[in-house]
PDB file of C-alpha atoms and ligand atoms in Angstrom:
ATOM      1  CA  MET A1193     134.739 117.949  89.613  1.00  0.00           C
ATOM      2  CA  VAL A1194     134.968 114.160  89.702  1.00  0.00           C
ATOM      3  CA  THR A1195     134.652 112.644  93.166  1.00  0.00           C
ATOM      4  CA  HIS A1196     136.975 109.747  93.809  1.00  0.00           C
ATOM      5  CA  PRO A1197     136.027 107.014  96.287  1.00  0.00           C
ATOM      6  CA  LEU A1198     139.530 107.457  97.727  1.00  0.00           C
ATOM      7  CA  GLU A1199     142.109 110.206  97.516  1.00  0.00           C
ATOM      8  CA  LEU A1200     145.406 110.481  99.397  1.00  0.00           C
ATOM      9  CA  ILE A1201     147.117 113.861  99.537  1.00  0.00           C
ATOM     10  CA  ASN A1202     150.759 113.948 100.679  1.00  0.00           C
ATOM     11  CA  VAL A1203     150.252 111.222 103.265  1.00  0.00           C
ATOM     12  CA  SER A1204     153.250 110.505 105.505  1.00  0.00           C
ATOM     13  CA  LYS A1205     153.773 108.048 108.346  1.00  0.00           C
ATOM     14  CA  ALA A1206     156.831 106.965 110.317  1.00  0.00           C
ATOM     15  CA  PHE A1207     157.247 104.266 112.947  1.00  0.00           C
ATOM     16  CA  GLY A1208     160.002 105.477 115.243  1.00  0.00           C
ATOM     17  CA  GLY A1209     162.746 106.479 112.830  1.00  0.00           C
ATOM     18  CA  LEU A1210     161.392 104.340 109.975  1.00  0.00           C
ATOM     19  CA  ARG A1211     159.625 106.278 107.225  1.00  0.00           C
ATOM     20  CA  VAL A1212     156.968 103.891 105.902  1.00  0.00           C
ATOM     21  CA  ALA A1213     154.924 106.378 103.858  1.00  0.00           C
ATOM     22  CA  HIS A1214     156.367 109.594 102.520  1.00  0.00           C
ATOM     23  CA  ASN A1215     154.245 112.240 100.755  1.00  0.00           C
ATOM     24  CA  VAL A1216     152.104 109.622  99.065  1.00  0.00           C
ATOM     25  CA  SER A1217     149.391 111.055  96.808  1.00  0.00           C
ATOM     26  CA  PHE A1218     147.064 109.136  94.537  1.00  0.00           C
ATOM     27  CA  SER A1219     143.392 108.731  93.814  1.00  0.00           C
ATOM     28  CA  VAL A1220     141.311 105.689  92.972  1.00  0.00           C
ATOM     29  CA  ALA A1221     138.890 105.880  90.048  1.00  0.00           C
ATOM     30  CA  ALA A1222     135.183 105.433  90.792  1.00  0.00           C
ATOM     31  CA  SER A1223     134.994 102.512  88.397  1.00  0.00           C
ATOM     32  CA  GLY A1224     137.545  99.899  87.497  1.00  0.00           C
ATOM     33  CA  ILE A1225     140.326  98.165  89.369  1.00  0.00           C
ATOM     34  CA  THR A1226     143.433  99.917  90.696  1.00  0.00           C
ATOM     35  CA  ALA A1227     146.532  98.043  91.838  1.00  0.00           C
ATOM     36  CA  LEU A1228     148.951  99.121  94.556  1.00  0.00           C
ATOM     37  CA  ILE A1229     152.213  97.254  94.060  1.00  0.00           C
ATOM     38  CA  GLY A1230     155.784  97.347  95.284  1.00  0.00           C
ATOM     39  CA  PRO A1231     158.471  95.095  96.771  1.00  0.00           C
ATOM     40  CA  ASN A1232     158.071  93.549 100.237  1.00  0.00           C
ATOM     41  CA  GLY A1233     158.091  96.214 102.929  1.00  0.00           C
ATOM     42  CA  ALA A1234     157.311  99.012 100.419  1.00  0.00           C
ATOM     43  CA  GLY A1235     154.431 100.237 102.602  1.00  0.00           C
ATOM     44  CA  LYS A1236     151.378  98.792 100.820  1.00  0.00           C
ATOM     45  CA  THR A1237     149.659  97.321 103.885  1.00  0.00           C
ATOM     46  CA  THR A1238     150.548 100.476 105.807  1.00  0.00           C
ATOM     47  CA  ILE A1239     148.626 102.532 103.218  1.00  0.00           C
ATOM     48  CA  PHE A1240     145.590 100.270 103.723  1.00  0.00           C
ATOM     49  CA  ASN A1241     145.907 100.708 107.490  1.00  0.00           C
ATOM     50  CA  LEU A1242     146.111 104.493 107.123  1.00  0.00           C
ATOM     51  CA  VAL A1243     143.090 104.583 104.800  1.00  0.00           C
ATOM     52  CA  SER A1244     140.945 102.378 107.026  1.00  0.00           C
ATOM     53  CA  GLY A1245     142.084 104.250 110.143  1.00  0.00           C
ATOM     54  CA  VAL A1246     143.953 101.414 111.876  1.00  0.00           C
ATOM     55  CA  TYR A1247     146.890 103.880 111.986  1.00  0.00           C
ATOM     56  CA  SER A1248     146.658 107.669 112.033  1.00  0.00           C
ATOM     57  CA  VAL A1249     148.698 109.706 109.543  1.00  0.00           C
ATOM     58  CA  ASP A1250     151.566 111.952 110.697  1.00  0.00           C
ATOM     59  CA  SER A1251     150.700 114.460 107.977  1.00  0.00           C
ATOM     60  CA  GLY A1252     148.613 114.693 104.827  1.00  0.00           C
ATOM     61  CA  GLN A1253     144.950 114.036 104.128  1.00  0.00           C
ATOM     62  CA  ILE A1254     142.716 111.098 103.335  1.00  0.00           C
ATOM     63  CA  LEU A1255     139.458 111.723 101.491  1.00  0.00           C
ATOM     64  CA  LEU A1256     136.703 109.153 101.085  1.00  0.00           C
ATOM     65  CA  ALA A1257     134.072 110.068  98.495  1.00  0.00           C
ATOM     66  CA  GLY A1258     135.286 113.662  98.761  1.00  0.00           C
ATOM     67  CA  ASN A1259     135.009 113.807 102.576  1.00  0.00           C
ATOM     68  CA  ASP A1260     138.113 114.449 104.646  1.00  0.00           C
ATOM     69  CA  VAL A1261     138.310 111.499 107.070  1.00  0.00           C
ATOM     70  CA  THR A1262     141.918 112.061 108.158  1.00  0.00           C
ATOM     71  CA  THR A1263     140.951 112.318 111.815  1.00  0.00           C
ATOM     72  CA  VAL A1264     137.759 110.235 111.680  1.00  0.00           C
ATOM     73  CA  PRO A1265     137.924 107.029 113.774  1.00  0.00           C
ATOM     74  CA  SER A1266     138.139 103.748 111.899  1.00  0.00           C
ATOM     75  CA  ARG A1267     134.608 102.537 112.642  1.00  0.00           C
ATOM     76  CA  PHE A1268     133.045 105.679 111.162  1.00  0.00           C
ATOM     77  CA  ARG A1269     135.046 105.427 107.946  1.00  0.00           C
ATOM     78  CA  ILE A1270     132.895 102.441 106.942  1.00  0.00           C
ATOM     79  CA  LYS A1271     130.011 104.888 106.584  1.00  0.00           C
ATOM     80  CA  HIS A1272     132.003 106.635 103.865  1.00  0.00           C
ATOM     81  CA  GLY A1273     131.848 103.577 101.674  1.00  0.00           C
ATOM     82  CA  ILE A1274     135.009 101.569 102.275  1.00  0.00           C
ATOM     83  CA  ALA A1275     135.451  97.928 103.115  1.00  0.00           C
ATOM     84  CA  ARG A1276     138.637  95.875 103.239  1.00  0.00           C
ATOM     85  CA  ASN A1277     140.031  92.452 103.842  1.00  0.00           C
ATOM     86  CA  PHE A1278     143.193  91.821 105.830  1.00  0.00           C
ATOM     87  CA  GLN A1279     146.397  90.174 104.692  1.00  0.00           C
ATOM     88  CA  ASN A1280     145.344  87.249 106.898  1.00  0.00           C
ATOM     89  CA  ILE A1281     141.745  86.088 106.753  1.00  0.00           C
ATOM     90  CA  ARG A1282     139.705  87.308 109.708  1.00  0.00           C
ATOM     91  CA  LEU A1283     136.584  85.155 109.577  1.00  0.00           C
ATOM     92  CA  MET A1284     135.171  83.818 112.838  1.00  0.00           C
ATOM     93  CA  GLN A1285     136.397  80.229 112.655  1.00  0.00           C
ATOM     94  CA  HIS A1286     133.709  78.572 114.764  1.00  0.00           C
ATOM     95  CA  LEU A1287     130.742  80.296 113.080  1.00  0.00           C
ATOM     96  CA  THR A1288     129.071  79.218 109.853  1.00  0.00           C
ATOM     97  CA  VAL A1289     129.566  81.038 106.560  1.00  0.00           C
ATOM     98  CA  THR A1290     126.104  82.618 106.806  1.00  0.00           C
ATOM     99  CA  GLU A1291     126.746  83.790 110.370  1.00  0.00           C
ATOM    100  CA  ASN A1292     130.007  85.411 109.305  1.00  0.00           C
ATOM    101  CA  LEU A1293     128.243  87.284 106.510  1.00  0.00           C
ATOM    102  CA  MET A1294     125.563  88.447 108.928  1.00  0.00           C
ATOM    103  CA  LEU A1295     128.344  89.927 111.062  1.00  0.00           C
ATOM    104  CA  GLY A1296     129.445  91.836 107.951  1.00  0.00           C
ATOM    105  CA  GLN A1297     125.959  93.359 107.639  1.00  0.00           C
ATOM    106  CA  HIS A1298     125.854  94.069 111.331  1.00  0.00           C
ATOM    107  CA  ILE A1299     128.916  96.314 111.030  1.00  0.00           C
ATOM    108  CA  LYS A1300     127.172  98.287 108.294  1.00  0.00           C
ATOM    109  CA  THR A1301     124.028  98.836 110.335  1.00  0.00           C
ATOM    110  CA  HIS A1302     125.233  99.066 113.914  1.00  0.00           C
ATOM    111  CA  GLY A1303     128.951  99.649 114.106  1.00  0.00           C
ATOM    112  CA  LEU A1304     131.790  97.537 115.380  1.00  0.00           C
ATOM    113  CA  LYS A1305     131.013  97.819 119.068  1.00  0.00           C
ATOM    114  CA  ASP A1306     127.943  95.630 118.560  1.00  0.00           C
ATOM    115  CA  LEU A1307     130.246  92.785 117.619  1.00  0.00           C
ATOM    116  CA  PHE A1308     130.473  92.153 121.343  1.00  0.00           C
ATOM    117  CA  ARG A1309     126.896  90.961 121.330  1.00  0.00           C
ATOM    118  CA  PRO A1310     126.643  89.283 117.928  1.00  0.00           C
ATOM    119  CA  PHE A1311     123.975  86.735 118.721  1.00  0.00           C
ATOM    120  CA  ARG A1312     121.243  89.268 119.338  1.00  0.00           C
ATOM    121  CA  PHE A1313     120.654  89.543 115.612  1.00  0.00           C
ATOM    122  CA  LEU A1314     120.605  85.851 114.773  1.00  0.00           C
ATOM    123  CA  PRO A1315     116.804  85.675 114.484  1.00  0.00           C
ATOM    124  CA  ASN A1316     116.916  88.384 111.829  1.00  0.00           C
ATOM    125  CA  TYR A1317     115.676  86.500 108.780  1.00  0.00           C
ATOM    126  CA  LYS A1318     116.019  89.437 106.407  1.00  0.00           C
ATOM    127  CA  TRP A1319     119.757  89.521 107.005  1.00  0.00           C
ATOM    128  CA  GLN A1320     119.969  85.784 106.721  1.00  0.00           C
ATOM    129  CA  ARG A1321     118.197  85.948 103.361  1.00  0.00           C
ATOM    130  CA  GLU A1322     120.490  88.714 102.129  1.00  0.00           C
ATOM    131  CA  ALA A1323     123.535  86.721 103.221  1.00  0.00           C
ATOM    132  CA  ARG A1324     122.301  83.714 101.262  1.00  0.00           C
ATOM    133  CA  GLU A1325     121.572  85.835  98.209  1.00  0.00           C
ATOM    134  CA  ALA A1326     125.107  87.229  98.317  1.00  0.00           C
ATOM    135  CA  LEU A1327     126.469  83.681  98.552  1.00  0.00           C
ATOM    136  CA  ALA A1328     124.324  82.575  95.609  1.00  0.00           C
ATOM    137  CA  GLU A1329     125.646  85.475  93.486  1.00  0.00           C
ATOM    138  CA  ALA A1330     129.180  84.424  94.311  1.00  0.00           C
ATOM    139  CA  GLY A1331     128.405  80.754  93.520  1.00  0.00           C
ATOM    140  CA  LEU A1332     129.038  79.732  97.138  1.00  0.00           C
ATOM    141  CA  VAL A1333     125.545  78.857  98.353  1.00  0.00           C
ATOM    142  CA  ASP A1334     126.511  75.208  98.931  1.00  0.00           C
ATOM    143  CA  TYR A1335     128.747  76.387 101.766  1.00  0.00           C
ATOM    144  CA  ALA A1336     126.104  78.492 103.549  1.00  0.00           C
ATOM    145  CA  ASP A1337     125.838  76.255 106.614  1.00  0.00           C
ATOM    146  CA  ALA A1338     129.407  74.997 106.778  1.00  0.00           C
ATOM    147  CA  THR A1339     131.588  76.228 109.620  1.00  0.00           C
ATOM    148  CA  VAL A1340     134.635  78.146 108.456  1.00  0.00           C
ATOM    149  CA  THR A1341     137.057  75.547 109.849  1.00  0.00           C
ATOM    150  CA  ALA A1342     135.544  72.942 107.498  1.00  0.00           C
ATOM    151  CA  LEU A1343     136.273  74.954 104.339  1.00  0.00           C
ATOM    152  CA  PRO A1344     139.235  74.696 101.959  1.00  0.00           C
ATOM    153  CA  TYR A1345     141.490  77.781 101.973  1.00  0.00           C
ATOM    154  CA  GLY A1346     140.389  79.014  98.514  1.00  0.00           C
ATOM    155  CA  ILE A1347     136.727  78.979  99.559  1.00  0.00           C
ATOM    156  CA  ARG A1348     137.533  80.772 102.827  1.00  0.00           C
ATOM    157  CA  LYS A1349     139.167  83.557 100.843  1.00  0.00           C
ATOM    158  CA  ARG A1350     136.084  83.932  98.645  1.00  0.00           C
ATOM    159  CA  VAL A1351     133.794  83.947 101.686  1.00  0.00           C
ATOM    160  CA  ASP A1352     136.005  86.649 103.209  1.00  0.00           C
ATOM    161  CA  LEU A1353     135.435  88.676 100.034  1.00  0.00           C
ATOM    162  CA  VAL A1354     131.654  88.256 100.189  1.00  0.00           C
ATOM    163  CA  ARG A1355     131.813  89.283 103.858  1.00  0.00           C
ATOM    164  CA  ALA A1356     133.538  92.552 102.927  1.00  0.00           C
ATOM    165  CA  LEU A1357     130.838  93.173 100.291  1.00  0.00           C
ATOM    166  CA  MET A1358     128.006  92.791 102.819  1.00  0.00           C
ATOM    167  CA  ALA A1359     128.735  96.356 103.990  1.00  0.00           C
ATOM    168  CA  ASP A1360     127.752  97.621 100.479  1.00  0.00           C
ATOM    169  CA  PRO A1361     131.056  99.440  99.911  1.00  0.00           C
ATOM    170  CA  LYS A1362     131.787 101.948  97.132  1.00  0.00           C
ATOM    171  CA  LEU A1363     135.444 101.003  97.458  1.00  0.00           C
ATOM    172  CA  LEU A1364     136.753  97.572  98.351  1.00  0.00           C
ATOM    173  CA  MET A1365     140.418  97.275  99.356  1.00  0.00           C
ATOM    174  CA  LEU A1366     141.988  93.836  99.086  1.00  0.00           C
ATOM    175  CA  ASP A1367     145.419  93.016 100.501  1.00  0.00           C
ATOM    176  CA  GLU A1368     146.939  90.098  98.573  1.00  0.00           C
ATOM    177  CA  PRO A1369     143.666  88.353  97.705  1.00  0.00           C
ATOM    178  CA  ALA A1370     145.420  85.775  95.489  1.00  0.00           C
ATOM    179  CA  ALA A1371     148.114  84.810  98.011  1.00  0.00           C
ATOM    180  CA  GLY A1372     148.148  81.069  98.655  1.00  0.00           C
ATOM    181  CA  LEU A1373     145.668  80.260  95.878  1.00  0.00           C
ATOM    182  CA  ASN A1374     146.401  77.720  93.152  1.00  0.00           C
ATOM    183  CA  ALA A1375     146.015  78.711  89.477  1.00  0.00           C
ATOM    184  CA  SER A1376     142.417  77.586  89.198  1.00  0.00           C
ATOM    185  CA  GLU A1377     141.396  79.278  92.466  1.00  0.00           C
ATOM    186  CA  ALA A1378     143.160  82.466  91.342  1.00  0.00           C
ATOM    187  CA  ASN A1379     141.193  82.347  88.074  1.00  0.00           C
ATOM    188  CA  ASP A1380     137.905  81.988  89.942  1.00  0.00           C
ATOM    189  CA  LEU A1381     138.890  84.949  92.096  1.00  0.00           C
ATOM    190  CA  MET A1382     139.728  87.051  89.024  1.00  0.00           C
ATOM    191  CA  GLU A1383     136.292  86.351  87.586  1.00  0.00           C
ATOM    192  CA  GLU A1384     134.662  87.207  90.885  1.00  0.00           C
ATOM    193  CA  LEU A1385     136.561  90.498  91.123  1.00  0.00           C
ATOM    194  CA  SER A1386     135.564  91.450  87.551  1.00  0.00           C
ATOM    195  CA  ARG A1387     131.972  90.735  88.460  1.00  0.00           C
ATOM    196  CA  ILE A1388     132.223  92.957  91.562  1.00  0.00           C
ATOM    197  CA  SER A1389     133.880  95.714  89.546  1.00  0.00           C
ATOM    198  CA  LYS A1390     131.178  95.580  86.851  1.00  0.00           C
ATOM    199  CA  ALA A1391     128.548  95.815  89.587  1.00  0.00           C
ATOM    200  CA  GLY A1392     129.925  99.313  90.313  1.00  0.00           C
ATOM    201  CA  VAL A1393     132.323  98.773  93.231  1.00  0.00           C
ATOM    202  CA  ALA A1394     135.735 100.428  92.838  1.00  0.00           C
ATOM    203  CA  LEU A1395     138.568  98.077  93.780  1.00  0.00           C
ATOM    204  CA  LEU A1396     142.033  98.791  95.169  1.00  0.00           C
ATOM    205  CA  ILE A1397     144.160  95.674  95.211  1.00  0.00           C
ATOM    206  CA  VAL A1398     147.576  94.935  96.687  1.00  0.00           C
ATOM    207  CA  GLU A1399     148.953  91.904  94.901  1.00  0.00           C
ATOM    208  CA  HIS A1400     152.315  90.330  94.109  1.00  0.00           C
ATOM    209  CA  ASP A1401     150.970  88.141  91.280  1.00  0.00           C
ATOM    210  CA  MET A1402     151.669  90.214  88.161  1.00  0.00           C
ATOM    211  CA  ASN A1403     149.541  87.995  85.935  1.00  0.00           C
ATOM    212  CA  PHE A1404     146.619  88.803  88.176  1.00  0.00           C
ATOM    213  CA  ILE A1405     147.358  92.553  87.972  1.00  0.00           C
ATOM    214  CA  ARG A1406     147.866  92.480  84.202  1.00  0.00           C
ATOM    215  CA  ASN A1407     144.507  90.797  83.644  1.00  0.00           C
ATOM    216  CA  LEU A1408     142.469  92.874  86.056  1.00  0.00           C
ATOM    217  CA  CYS A1409     143.852  96.335  86.694  1.00  0.00           C
ATOM    218  CA  GLN A1410     143.606  99.425  84.529  1.00  0.00           C
ATOM    219  CA  GLN A1411     145.590 101.722  86.839  1.00  0.00           C
ATOM    220  CA  ILE A1412     148.721 100.726  88.722  1.00  0.00           C
ATOM    221  CA  ILE A1413     150.442 102.654  91.516  1.00  0.00           C
ATOM    222  CA  VAL A1414     153.973 101.601  92.444  1.00  0.00           C
ATOM    223  CA  LEU A1415     155.462 102.151  95.914  1.00  0.00           C
ATOM    224  CA  ASN A1416     159.060 101.670  96.981  1.00  0.00           C
ATOM    225  CA  PHE A1417     160.434 102.480 100.448  1.00  0.00           C
ATOM    226  CA  GLY A1418     157.213 104.313 101.303  1.00  0.00           C
ATOM    227  CA  GLU A1419     157.254 106.571  98.241  1.00  0.00           C
ATOM    228  CA  LYS A1420     155.164 106.484  95.098  1.00  0.00           C
ATOM    229  CA  ILE A1421     157.627 105.953  92.262  1.00  0.00           C
ATOM    230  CA  ALA A1422     155.253 105.460  89.328  1.00  0.00           C
ATOM    231  CA  GLU A1423     151.633 105.395  88.265  1.00  0.00           C
ATOM    232  CA  GLY A1424     149.970 104.346  85.008  1.00  0.00           C
ATOM    233  CA  SER A1425     148.891 101.392  82.912  1.00  0.00           C
ATOM    234  CA  MET A1426     150.795  98.081  83.041  1.00  0.00           C
ATOM    235  CA  ALA A1427     152.550  98.967  79.773  1.00  0.00           C
ATOM    236  CA  GLU A1428     153.582 102.356  81.155  1.00  0.00           C
ATOM    237  CA  ILE A1429     154.941 101.152  84.464  1.00  0.00           C
ATOM    238  CA  GLN A1430     156.821  98.252  82.839  1.00  0.00           C
ATOM    239  CA  LYS A1431     158.753 100.791  80.763  1.00  0.00           C
ATOM    240  CA  ASN A1432     159.464 102.995  83.768  1.00  0.00           C
ATOM    241  CA  PRO A1433     163.178 102.916  84.753  1.00  0.00           C
ATOM    242  CA  ALA A1434     162.463 103.555  88.463  1.00  0.00           C
ATOM    243  CA  VAL A1435     160.108 100.586  88.552  1.00  0.00           C
ATOM    244  CA  ARG A1436     162.591  98.342  86.785  1.00  0.00           C
ATOM    245  CA  GLU A1437     165.235  99.335  89.283  1.00  0.00           C
ATOM    246  CA  ALA A1438     162.954  98.694  92.268  1.00  0.00           C
ATOM    247  CA  TYR A1439     162.332  95.184  90.974  1.00  0.00           C
ATOM    248  CA  LEU A1440     165.907  94.605  89.791  1.00  0.00           C
ATOM    249  CA  GLY A1441     166.968  91.101  88.939  1.00  0.00           C
ATOM    250  CA  THR A1442     163.661  89.929  87.498  1.00  0.00           C
ATOM    251  CA  ASP A1443     162.694  88.886  83.946  1.00  0.00           C
ATOM    252  CA  GLU A1444     163.593  91.708  81.579  1.00  0.00           C
ATOM    253  CA  GLY A1445     163.043  94.170  84.379  1.00  0.00           C
ATOM    254  CA  GLU A1446     159.367  93.240  84.494  1.00  0.00           C
ATOM    255  CA  ALA A1447     157.600  94.258  87.678  1.00  0.00           C
ATOM    256  CA  HIS A1448     157.556  91.044  89.657  1.00  0.00           C
ATOM    257  CA  ALA A1449     157.714  90.921  93.420  1.00  0.00           C
ATOM    258  CA  SER A1450     158.512  88.433  96.196  1.00  0.00           C
TER     259      SER A1450
HETATM  260  N1  ATP B1337     153.146  98.724 113.375  1.00  0.00           N
HETATM  261  C1  ATP B1337     154.388  98.851 112.863  1.00  0.00           C
HETATM  262  N2  ATP B1337     155.427  99.212 113.628  1.00  0.00           N
HETATM  263  C2  ATP B1337     156.674  99.335 113.118  1.00  0.00           C
HETATM  264  N3  ATP B1337     156.982  99.124 111.827  1.00  0.00           N
HETATM  265  C3  ATP B1337     155.977  98.750 111.009  1.00  0.00           C
HETATM  266  C4  ATP B1337     154.631  98.583 111.468  1.00  0.00           C
HETATM  267  N4  ATP B1337     153.855  98.206 110.419  1.00  0.00           N
HETATM  268  C5  ATP B1337     154.678  98.135 109.360  1.00  0.00           C
HETATM  269  N5  ATP B1337     155.948  98.456 109.709  1.00  0.00           N
HETATM  270  C6  ATP B1337     157.108  98.527 108.806  1.00  0.00           C
HETATM  271  O1  ATP B1337     156.744  99.362 107.745  1.00  0.00           O
HETATM  272  C7  ATP B1337     157.332  98.919 106.527  1.00  0.00           C
HETATM  273  C8  ATP B1337     156.244  98.710 105.509  1.00  0.00           C
HETATM  274  O2  ATP B1337     155.460  97.590 105.885  1.00  0.00           O
HETATM  275  P1  ATP B1337     154.160  97.121 105.121  1.00  0.00           P
HETATM  276  O3  ATP B1337     153.590  95.996 105.887  1.00  0.00           O
HETATM  277  O4  ATP B1337     153.300  98.290 104.860  1.00  0.00           O
HETATM  278  O5  ATP B1337     154.799  96.616 103.737  1.00  0.00           O
HETATM  279  P2  ATP B1337     154.111  95.868 102.519  1.00  0.00           P
HETATM  280  O6  ATP B1337     154.412  96.683 101.299  1.00  0.00           O
HETATM  281  O7  ATP B1337     152.691  95.567 102.816  1.00  0.00           O
HETATM  282  O8  ATP B1337     154.979  94.521 102.444  1.00  0.00           O
HETATM  283  P3  ATP B1337     154.536  93.013 102.050  1.00  0.00           P
HETATM  284  O9  ATP B1337     154.555  92.977 100.557  1.00  0.00           O
HETATM  285  O10 ATP B1337     155.654  92.192 102.627  1.00  0.00           O
HETATM  286  O11 ATP B1337     153.205  92.714 102.661  1.00  0.00           O
HETATM  287  C9  ATP B1337     158.088  97.651 106.859  1.00  0.00           C
HETATM  288  O12 ATP B1337     159.448  97.995 107.034  1.00  0.00           O
HETATM  289  C10 ATP B1337     157.465  97.200 108.163  1.00  0.00           C
HETATM  290  O13 ATP B1337     158.372  96.462 108.926  1.00  0.00           O
HETATM  291 MG1   MG B1338     151.653  93.843 103.078  1.00  0.00          MG
END
């Protein structure tokens, strides 16, 4: 049997009376890039929050690398190979790029509670070297000593991505990584994500930019009102009547959100 880095089985979640995920099932392939798309409010970020354990499910199961983590606390799910970004960047603004990446490693080795005493590890030169190597691979070494506040937005987003990779994930989940980027920054990000994918990390991406999805993703899962309405290649989901209806009013019924 093939083990998927992530599998959702009939996952449901409601906030008060609002059903935000309803019997959602899908799995993410061990290699390649999977997209999770859908109109605003479809439940995409909620799925990320359920997978990473920010929210608990009402019913259903979440499996990471074949292990049922449905009731496992968020901080322990990292040990099962997932890392994520957030829809808004969560770098420590007053720290340097290298220091932020070292925090990413710290989570891998010690767990989130140690974030309350982050400076204990600053003399750790091995981690510093690894952080710099990761920056060099991403073409960002020039920014190693810059504080986050001094960086342009596009660079911050790429640093945030390297930070997520410092935990050595098997699956990286990215919520709208291209949001707010100009065309050239989005291209750089696409290249970076291909590189990460080829290095053996499975990617699950929420993104509204359909050009981005078309170029990068082999498998696409479509949500609408908390339900999965389609799954397949770009060509398949573009032909799907339910998808066209969900995105009504756009170019030739092409999936295109926000
Ligand atoms: N903590 C919460 N409490 C109550 N309602 C919530 C909460 N989080 C999300 N929701 C609601 O759940 C629904 C799905 O929200 P979610 O953020 O998952 O959508 P999304 O697909 O990520 O949308 P977008 O494309 O705008 O980011 C929305 O109606 C939202 O208002
Ligand atoms: Mg969202």
